[in-house]
Amino acid sequence: MAILATRGAIYIRFPPLLHHTNKLPNISKSVRSRVPTGRSIGLSLFARYSPAQDFSSRFQDSIDNLPNLVEDIFQTSLNTGPRGAVRLVQGIQAVIGVGGEWLTDLSKSANASSGLPMQMQLGLLSPLYLRKLFERMGATYIKLGQFIASAPTLFPPEYVLEFQRCFDNAPAVPFEEIQAILRQELGGPIDTVYEYVDPVPLASASIAQVHGARLRGSLDEVVIKVLKPGIEDVLVVDLNFVYVVARILEFLNPELSRASLVSIVKDIKASMLEEVDFKKEAANIESFRGYLEAMGLVRQATAPKVYPHCSTKRVLTMERLYGVPLTDLDSIRSLVSSPETSLITALNVWFGSLLGCETFHADVHAGNLWLLRDGRIGFLDFGIVGRISPKTWTAMEIFLTSISSEDYEAMAASLVDMGATDRDVDAKAFARDLKQVFSSIQNLDTEIVIAAARSSNTNTTTVAANVVVDEMQMNTLFLDVVRVSESYGLKFPREFALLMKQLLYFDRYTRLLAPNLNMLQDQRISIASNRRNSNIVDL
């Protein structure tokens, strides 16, 4: 059990259920033998993707694919442009800076009688200095660091533990720079649009910064989400570089294509670039608000109103909502008499949006799903959304039904139908392994967050704490389910991954707010599949 104290709050964190693949409780031996332990990144990758073809065959395939690789790298380089050279210089400066820290620490350790620690021997590849290097490289690498911290099934525990620091708030951009962006984007003085802008940010993430404000004229309380300066250019350059590396790795070892390495990088790139286009996020919010209005749900749930006259691609001005995350049980009890009823409302609204809205909210962690002061459910931050394809939804219906009925053979069959694979799957063995995984999830420990002091800032602290907790736990659980499926050669579309992750979030809320509720069997909850015969348009 770890006790952390941050910004006036104490977090008592019990060990996550699943720290590492070789510690999966009740997982069959056959699954363990197929999933890498992660003790060594290089060794686990080599063991998992060792060449299955003879040398001459692989060499011929490489020769055949070489023109496509060269063309792809050339085109990506053109798209990157001169920004790549600037970013290269920044990367060299980051390496020199962190390298200087390592040399300083090395000289101190060299004088110690206990010998040179392993961390110092590894140099910039050690967890500590690699994390520092990622932080110096900025937003893209911070997000990659968050992925490492959330993937204990892929990376050694020392790296997972160290990179959890990447979940901390990113350094704030000086308010003068935020003001300059606002003037540029809004085309004039800030005080013609806002009566007041709080210079102290409410939050500062790797990509954007959020400030509280009050509109001129209407005096509406709002929040302004501002894209950090230069972040889009940095993302394009960094993600293009990561893509080229992935292409080269697949070229050198074609077996890596089975892991869809390039496809994963493409998906990460598309997702991250969508997050920096606030016009798309504004459209996602308005689409969700339209769904709530069409379904008569505005008294049950809401999303922040967007103010188009002071919103652009880099600036998003929204209604300020006040509430608490769905993991803050004590505060929820002070707002409503039945936390279970509020959870059922959230479930019905979200399930209904799967088919009733053009996109569904695909990031319902505790920082984005609140119980508002007026008792409604508030859906925040629509930077990450998903869409359902007919094929995925048909399989997903069976999958959800099989979860509620604990029919693991039907679950295995639905996942096989949903996933792409180039080999036969032992459905019965797959079903047995899925049963073990879902049995382990039932034992998930709930995190406990205790606020040291109740003040106007307490809710902000609680939200920040729960975002970290959710990301670490839910990513771990999701990855364990997916890794078992991948051990049978299955590769799932992104939409399934998004849906699965949200269900795990809701599973956590259910255990905290309504321990006796079965969200897939309770008659008060309408899963989207039950709405097919209604007036909601099927996508």
Short mmCIF file of C-alpha atoms in Angstrom, two decimals, residues 392 408 478:
data_model
loop_
_atom_site.label_atom_id
_atom_site.label_comp_id
_atom_site.label_asym_id
_atom_site.label_seq_id
_atom_site.Cartn_x
_atom_site.Cartn_y
_atom_site.Cartn_z
CA THR A 392 -18.19 -4.37 -34.67
CA TYR A 408 -17.44 -17.46 -22.28
CA PHE A 478 -7.92 -3.44 -20.60
#
